Amino acid sequence: MDILGSFSSTIIAVLGTILLVVIIHFVFRKTVESSKRWPYQRQFLVFLIVLVGLFMSIAFLPIHNEVKNQILSILGILLSAIIALSSTTLVSNAMAGLMLRVTGEFRGGDFIEVGTLVGRVTDLAIFHTEIQLINRDVVSLPNLYLVQQSVHVTRRDGTFINLAVSIGYTVSRVEVEEALLEASKKCGLTDGFVFIETFLDHAISYRLYGLLKESGERLSKLSELHKTVLDVFCERGIEIASPALNDRRELGKDSLYLPKVSSKNEKPNKETITAEKVAFDKADEAQSIEDLKQQLEKATKKLEGATKTAKEKLEKQIKVLEEEITKREEKKSEEA
């Protein structure tokens, strides 16, 4: 009994630490917003509690003060050495990961550009971020790199895609603008407009902008826009001198650089699969999980002030969403 009495403070400190960890785990598990949006804060908080509990347990040990001080000093030195040695890599990337999560600049499924890399986000981990490129390959970037670099994020609710062409001075500006806007409409783009960027030695540089509402189709739509511009300009007899036209030819002054008109019209294939569906399959799955989490968050907020009948429907909806999210995340982990 004397031994238990002498160790009672240490036992209480250990049990208190375990109890706090269990409570935090339970609270974050039940609170949807905390568990889904702030997973790393929970881990960091548990780590701090365990660390404080360890120091308190040692401080309450029924041993000589000098021995306690030596043990605490050794632990402090070890902890300082770990932080110092890993500060440039592990800790830096972890802090950068927390920063990216807190700022929420991009999430799973978003289209981003970092340096020369263009792709969609498939996973945001605490130490790295995974991006799927157009060739379906996956690139893992350290979070510290993303924090230090300029990241271009394509908006989900729509983005303007653009292309530049150079047209000779002999062609009317009005004609060029009409042709470019026609190509924009044929591609299904809205709110199109044309900028005259600069006067070159051989031509005028025009840039066409069009709003694409489905940002996930950005690459295929940009390619389609280039094709349509070529077709429209050929139909209208407008010669493209982009990026520079440098040629010697013995032709009449009315001759134009135009391809021969094909007798066969290109027929659209209804079964054609867009490049993004094949290239960004993993990113699409990450985006669908993020969308489900947003639906879950909205349903949970509505649950607070809902009526009894509405609460029952919302509770069923929340349960279905939670099951679907868990199922998809488990599948994603298995494939990884």
Coordinates of C-alpha atoms in Angstrom, one line a residue:
M1 CA 0.0 0.0 0.0
D2 CA 2.9 2.4 0.8
I3 CA 4.4 1.7 -2.7
L4 CA 1.0 2.4 -4.3
G5 CA 0.6 5.6 -2.2
S6 CA 4.0 6.8 -3.2
F7 CA 3.3 6.2 -6.9
S8 CA -0.3 7.5 -6.7
S9 CA 0.5 11.0 -8.2
T10 CA 2.3 9.3 -11.1
I11 CA -0.5 6.8 -11.7
I12 CA -3.0 9.7 -11.6
A13 CA -1.0 11.6 -14.2
V14 CA -0.8 8.6 -16.5
L15 CA -4.5 7.8 -16.2
G16 CA -5.4 11.5 -16.7
T17 CA -3.3 11.6 -19.9
I18 CA -5.0 8.4 -21.2
L19 CA -8.4 9.8 -20.3
L20 CA -7.8 13.1 -22.1
V21 CA -6.5 11.3 -25.2
V22 CA -9.7 9.1 -25.2
I23 CA -11.9 12.2 -24.7
I24 CA -10.2 14.1 -27.6
H25 CA -10.5 11.1 -29.9
F26 CA -14.2 10.7 -29.0
V27 CA -15.0 14.4 -29.4
F28 CA -13.2 14.6 -32.8
R29 CA -14.9 11.4 -33.9
K30 CA -18.4 12.7 -33.1
T31 CA -17.8 16.2 -34.4
V32 CA -18.0 16.0 -38.2
E33 CA -16.4 19.4 -38.9
S34 CA -13.4 18.7 -36.6
S35 CA -12.8 15.1 -37.8
K36 CA -13.1 15.8 -41.5
R37 CA -11.7 19.3 -41.8
W38 CA -9.1 19.3 -39.0
P39 CA -7.6 15.8 -38.8
Y40 CA -4.0 17.0 -38.1
Q41 CA -4.9 19.4 -35.3
R42 CA -6.3 16.4 -33.4
Q43 CA -3.0 14.5 -33.9
F44 CA -1.0 17.5 -32.8
L45 CA -3.1 18.0 -29.7
V46 CA -2.8 14.3 -28.7
F47 CA 1.0 14.5 -29.1
L48 CA 1.2 17.6 -26.9
I49 CA -1.0 15.9 -24.2
V50 CA 1.1 12.8 -24.2
L51 CA 4.3 14.8 -24.0
V52 CA 3.0 16.9 -21.1
G53 CA 1.7 13.7 -19.4
L54 CA 5.1 12.0 -19.7
F55 CA 6.9 15.0 -18.1
M56 CA 4.3 15.2 -15.3
S57 CA 4.6 11.4 -14.6
I58 CA 8.3 11.7 -14.3
A59 CA 8.0 14.8 -12.1
F60 CA 5.7 13.0 -9.6
L61 CA 7.9 9.9 -9.3
P62 CA 8.9 9.2 -5.7
I63 CA 12.7 9.5 -6.4
H64 CA 15.4 12.0 -5.5
N65 CA 15.0 15.5 -7.1
E66 CA 18.5 15.3 -8.6
V67 CA 17.6 12.0 -10.4
K68 CA 14.3 13.5 -11.6
N69 CA 16.2 16.6 -13.0
Q70 CA 18.7 14.3 -14.8
I71 CA 15.9 12.3 -16.4
L72 CA 13.9 15.4 -17.4
S73 CA 17.1 17.0 -18.7
I74 CA 17.9 13.9 -20.9
L75 CA 14.4 13.9 -22.3
G76 CA 14.5 17.6 -23.0
I77 CA 17.9 17.2 -24.8
L78 CA 16.5 14.2 -26.8
L79 CA 13.4 16.2 -27.8
S80 CA 15.4 19.3 -28.7
A81 CA 17.8 17.1 -30.8
I82 CA 14.9 15.5 -32.7
I83 CA 13.3 18.8 -33.5
A84 CA 16.7 20.3 -34.5
L85 CA 17.7 17.4 -36.8
S86 CA 14.3 17.2 -38.5
S87 CA 13.4 20.9 -38.6
T88 CA 14.5 21.3 -42.2
T89 CA 12.5 18.3 -43.5
L90 CA 10.0 16.5 -41.4
V91 CA 8.8 19.4 -39.2
S92 CA 9.0 21.9 -42.0
N93 CA 6.8 19.7 -44.3
A94 CA 4.4 19.0 -41.4
M95 CA 4.0 22.7 -40.6
A96 CA 3.6 23.4 -44.3
G97 CA 0.9 20.7 -44.5
L98 CA -1.0 22.3 -41.6
M99 CA -0.7 25.7 -43.3
L100 CA -2.1 24.3 -46.6
R101 CA -5.0 22.7 -44.7
V102 CA -5.8 25.8 -42.7
T103 CA -5.7 28.2 -45.6
G104 CA -7.7 25.8 -47.8
E105 CA -6.3 27.2 -51.1
F106 CA -6.9 23.9 -52.9
R107 CA -8.4 20.5 -52.1
G108 CA -8.8 17.0 -53.6
G109 CA -9.8 17.2 -57.3
D110 CA -8.7 20.8 -57.9
F111 CA -6.7 21.7 -61.0
I112 CA -3.4 23.3 -60.1
E113 CA -0.2 24.5 -61.8
V114 CA 3.1 24.5 -59.9
G115 CA 6.2 25.4 -61.9
T116 CA 6.1 23.2 -65.0
L117 CA 3.7 20.7 -63.5
V118 CA 0.0 20.8 -64.4
G119 CA -2.4 18.4 -62.9
R120 CA -5.1 17.7 -60.4
V121 CA -4.8 17.1 -56.7
T122 CA -5.4 13.5 -55.6
D123 CA -4.3 13.6 -51.9
L124 CA -3.3 16.2 -49.3
A125 CA -1.2 14.5 -46.7
I126 CA 0.6 16.1 -43.7
F127 CA 4.0 15.8 -45.4
H128 CA 3.3 15.8 -49.1
T129 CA 0.7 16.6 -51.7
E130 CA -0.1 14.2 -54.6
I131 CA -0.8 15.4 -58.1
Q132 CA -2.0 13.4 -61.1
L133 CA -0.7 14.6 -64.4
I134 CA -2.4 14.5 -67.8
N135 CA -0.4 11.2 -68.6
R136 CA -2.0 9.6 -65.5
D137 CA 1.3 9.6 -63.7
V138 CA 1.2 10.7 -60.1
V139 CA 3.8 13.2 -58.7
S140 CA 4.3 13.6 -54.9
L141 CA 5.4 17.1 -53.9
P142 CA 6.7 18.1 -50.5
N143 CA 4.3 20.5 -48.8
L144 CA 7.2 22.9 -48.1
Y145 CA 7.8 23.2 -51.8
L146 CA 4.1 24.1 -52.4
V147 CA 4.3 26.8 -49.7
Q148 CA 7.4 28.3 -51.2
Q149 CA 6.2 28.2 -54.8
S150 CA 3.4 30.2 -56.6
V151 CA 0.5 27.8 -57.0
H152 CA -2.1 28.5 -59.7
V153 CA -5.4 27.0 -58.7
T154 CA -8.2 26.7 -61.3
R155 CA -11.6 27.8 -59.8
R156 CA -14.2 25.0 -59.7
D157 CA -17.1 27.3 -60.6
G158 CA -15.5 28.2 -63.9
T159 CA -12.3 29.5 -65.4
F160 CA -11.4 31.5 -68.5
I161 CA -9.3 29.5 -71.0
N162 CA -7.5 31.5 -73.7
L163 CA -5.4 31.2 -76.8
A164 CA -3.3 33.7 -78.8
V165 CA -3.1 34.0 -82.6
S166 CA -1.2 36.4 -84.9
I167 CA -3.1 37.8 -87.9
G168 CA -1.6 40.0 -90.6
Y169 CA -2.3 43.7 -90.9
T170 CA -4.2 43.1 -94.2
V171 CA -7.1 41.5 -92.3
S172 CA -9.7 43.7 -90.6
R173 CA -9.7 43.7 -86.8
V174 CA -13.5 43.3 -86.8
E175 CA -13.3 40.2 -89.0
V176 CA -10.8 38.6 -86.7
E177 CA -12.8 39.3 -83.5
E178 CA -16.0 37.9 -85.1
A179 CA -14.2 34.7 -86.1
L180 CA -12.6 34.2 -82.7
L181 CA -15.9 34.8 -80.9
E182 CA -17.7 32.4 -83.2
A183 CA -15.1 29.7 -82.4
S184 CA -15.6 30.4 -78.7
K185 CA -19.4 29.9 -79.0
K186 CA -19.0 26.7 -81.0
C187 CA -16.9 25.2 -78.2
G188 CA -19.6 25.9 -75.7
L189 CA -17.7 28.8 -74.0
T190 CA -19.6 31.8 -72.6
D191 CA -18.7 35.4 -71.9
G192 CA -16.1 35.4 -74.7
F193 CA -14.0 38.5 -75.4
V194 CA -10.9 39.4 -77.4
F195 CA -7.8 41.4 -76.4
I196 CA -5.4 42.9 -78.9
E197 CA -2.1 42.3 -77.1
T198 CA 0.5 43.9 -79.2
F199 CA 1.5 45.0 -82.7
L200 CA 4.2 42.8 -84.1
D201 CA 6.5 43.4 -87.1
H202 CA 4.6 41.0 -89.3
A203 CA 1.1 40.8 -87.6
I204 CA -1.2 41.8 -84.8
S205 CA -1.4 39.5 -81.7
Y206 CA -4.9 38.7 -80.6
R207 CA -5.9 36.7 -77.5
L208 CA -9.3 35.0 -77.1
Y209 CA -10.9 34.4 -73.7
G210 CA -13.9 32.2 -73.0
L211 CA -15.5 31.1 -69.8
L212 CA -15.4 27.3 -69.2
K213 CA -17.9 26.3 -66.5
E214 CA -16.7 22.8 -66.1
S215 CA -13.1 23.4 -65.1
G216 CA -12.3 19.7 -65.1
E217 CA -12.5 19.7 -68.9
R218 CA -9.9 22.4 -69.2
L219 CA -7.3 20.5 -71.3
S220 CA -9.7 18.9 -73.8
K221 CA -11.6 22.1 -74.2
L222 CA -8.4 24.1 -74.9
S223 CA -7.5 21.6 -77.6
E224 CA -11.0 21.8 -79.0
L225 CA -10.8 25.6 -79.0
H226 CA -7.6 25.4 -81.1
K227 CA -9.2 23.1 -83.6
T228 CA -12.3 25.2 -83.9
V229 CA -10.3 28.4 -84.4
L230 CA -8.4 26.7 -87.2
D231 CA -11.7 25.5 -88.8
V232 CA -13.4 28.9 -88.5
F233 CA -10.5 30.8 -89.9
C234 CA -10.2 28.4 -92.8
E235 CA -13.9 28.8 -93.6
R236 CA -13.6 32.6 -93.5
G237 CA -10.4 32.6 -95.5
I238 CA -8.3 34.3 -92.7
E239 CA -4.6 33.5 -92.8
I240 CA -3.0 32.8 -89.4
A241 CA 0.6 34.2 -89.2
S242 CA 1.3 32.8 -85.7
P243 CA 3.8 32.8 -84.1
A244 CA 5.7 34.2 -87.1
L245 CA 5.4 33.9 -90.8
N246 CA 8.8 33.8 -92.6
D247 CA 8.7 32.3 -96.1
R248 CA 9.6 33.0 -99.7
R249 CA 7.1 31.9 -102.3
E250 CA 6.4 32.6 -105.9
L251 CA 2.7 33.1 -105.6
G252 CA 0.2 35.6 -106.7
K253 CA -0.5 38.5 -104.4
D254 CA -4.0 37.1 -103.7
S255 CA -2.8 33.7 -102.6
L256 CA -3.3 32.7 -99.0
Y257 CA -1.7 30.2 -96.6
L258 CA -4.8 28.0 -96.3
P259 CA -5.1 24.2 -96.2
K260 CA -7.1 22.4 -98.9
V261 CA -10.7 22.0 -97.9
S262 CA -11.5 18.4 -97.1
S263 CA -14.4 16.8 -98.8
K264 CA -15.2 14.9 -95.6
N265 CA -16.6 16.7 -92.6
E266 CA -15.5 15.6 -89.2
K267 CA -18.4 13.7 -87.5
P268 CA -18.6 14.0 -83.7
N269 CA -18.4 10.7 -81.9
K270 CA -20.9 10.5 -79.1
E271 CA -18.9 7.7 -77.4
T272 CA -15.7 9.8 -77.4
I273 CA -14.3 9.9 -73.8
T274 CA -12.7 13.2 -72.9
A275 CA -9.0 13.1 -72.0
E276 CA -9.6 14.2 -68.4
K277 CA -11.8 11.1 -67.7
V278 CA -9.0 8.8 -68.5
A279 CA -6.1 10.9 -67.3
F280 CA -7.5 12.1 -64.0
D281 CA -9.4 9.0 -62.7
K282 CA -7.7 9.2 -59.3
A283 CA -8.2 13.0 -59.0
D284 CA -11.9 12.5 -59.9
E285 CA -12.3 10.1 -57.0
A286 CA -10.6 12.5 -54.7
Q287 CA -12.9 15.3 -55.8
S288 CA -16.0 13.1 -55.3
I289 CA -14.9 12.4 -51.7
E290 CA -14.4 16.1 -51.1
D291 CA -17.8 16.8 -52.5
L292 CA -19.4 14.2 -50.2
K293 CA -17.6 15.7 -47.2
Q294 CA -19.1 19.1 -48.1
Q295 CA -22.6 17.6 -48.4
L296 CA -22.1 15.9 -45.0
E297 CA -21.0 19.3 -43.5
K298 CA -24.0 21.1 -44.8
A299 CA -26.4 18.3 -43.6
T300 CA -24.9 18.5 -40.1
K301 CA -25.3 22.2 -40.0
K302 CA -29.0 21.9 -41.0
L303 CA -29.6 19.3 -38.4
E304 CA -29.2 21.8 -35.5
G305 CA -32.3 23.9 -36.3
A306 CA -34.4 21.3 -38.1
T307 CA -37.8 20.0 -37.1
K308 CA -38.4 16.5 -35.8
T309 CA -39.5 15.2 -39.3
A310 CA -36.6 16.9 -41.0
K311 CA -34.1 15.7 -38.4
E312 CA -35.0 12.1 -39.2
K313 CA -34.4 12.6 -42.9
L314 CA -31.2 14.4 -42.2
E315 CA -29.9 11.8 -39.8
K316 CA -30.5 9.1 -42.5
Q317 CA -28.8 11.2 -45.1
I318 CA -25.8 11.8 -42.7
K319 CA -25.5 8.1 -42.0
V320 CA -25.5 7.3 -45.7
L321 CA -22.9 10.0 -46.5
E322 CA -20.7 8.8 -43.7
E323 CA -20.8 5.2 -44.8
E324 CA -20.1 6.2 -48.4
I325 CA -17.1 8.4 -47.4
T326 CA -15.7 5.6 -45.2
K327 CA -16.1 3.1 -48.0
R328 CA -14.5 5.3 -50.6
E329 CA -11.6 6.3 -48.4
E330 CA -10.9 2.6 -47.6
K331 CA -10.9 1.8 -51.3
K332 CA -8.6 4.7 -52.0
S333 CA -6.2 3.5 -49.2
E334 CA -6.2 0.0 -50.7
E335 CA -5.4 1.2 -54.2
A336 CA -2.6 3.4 -52.9

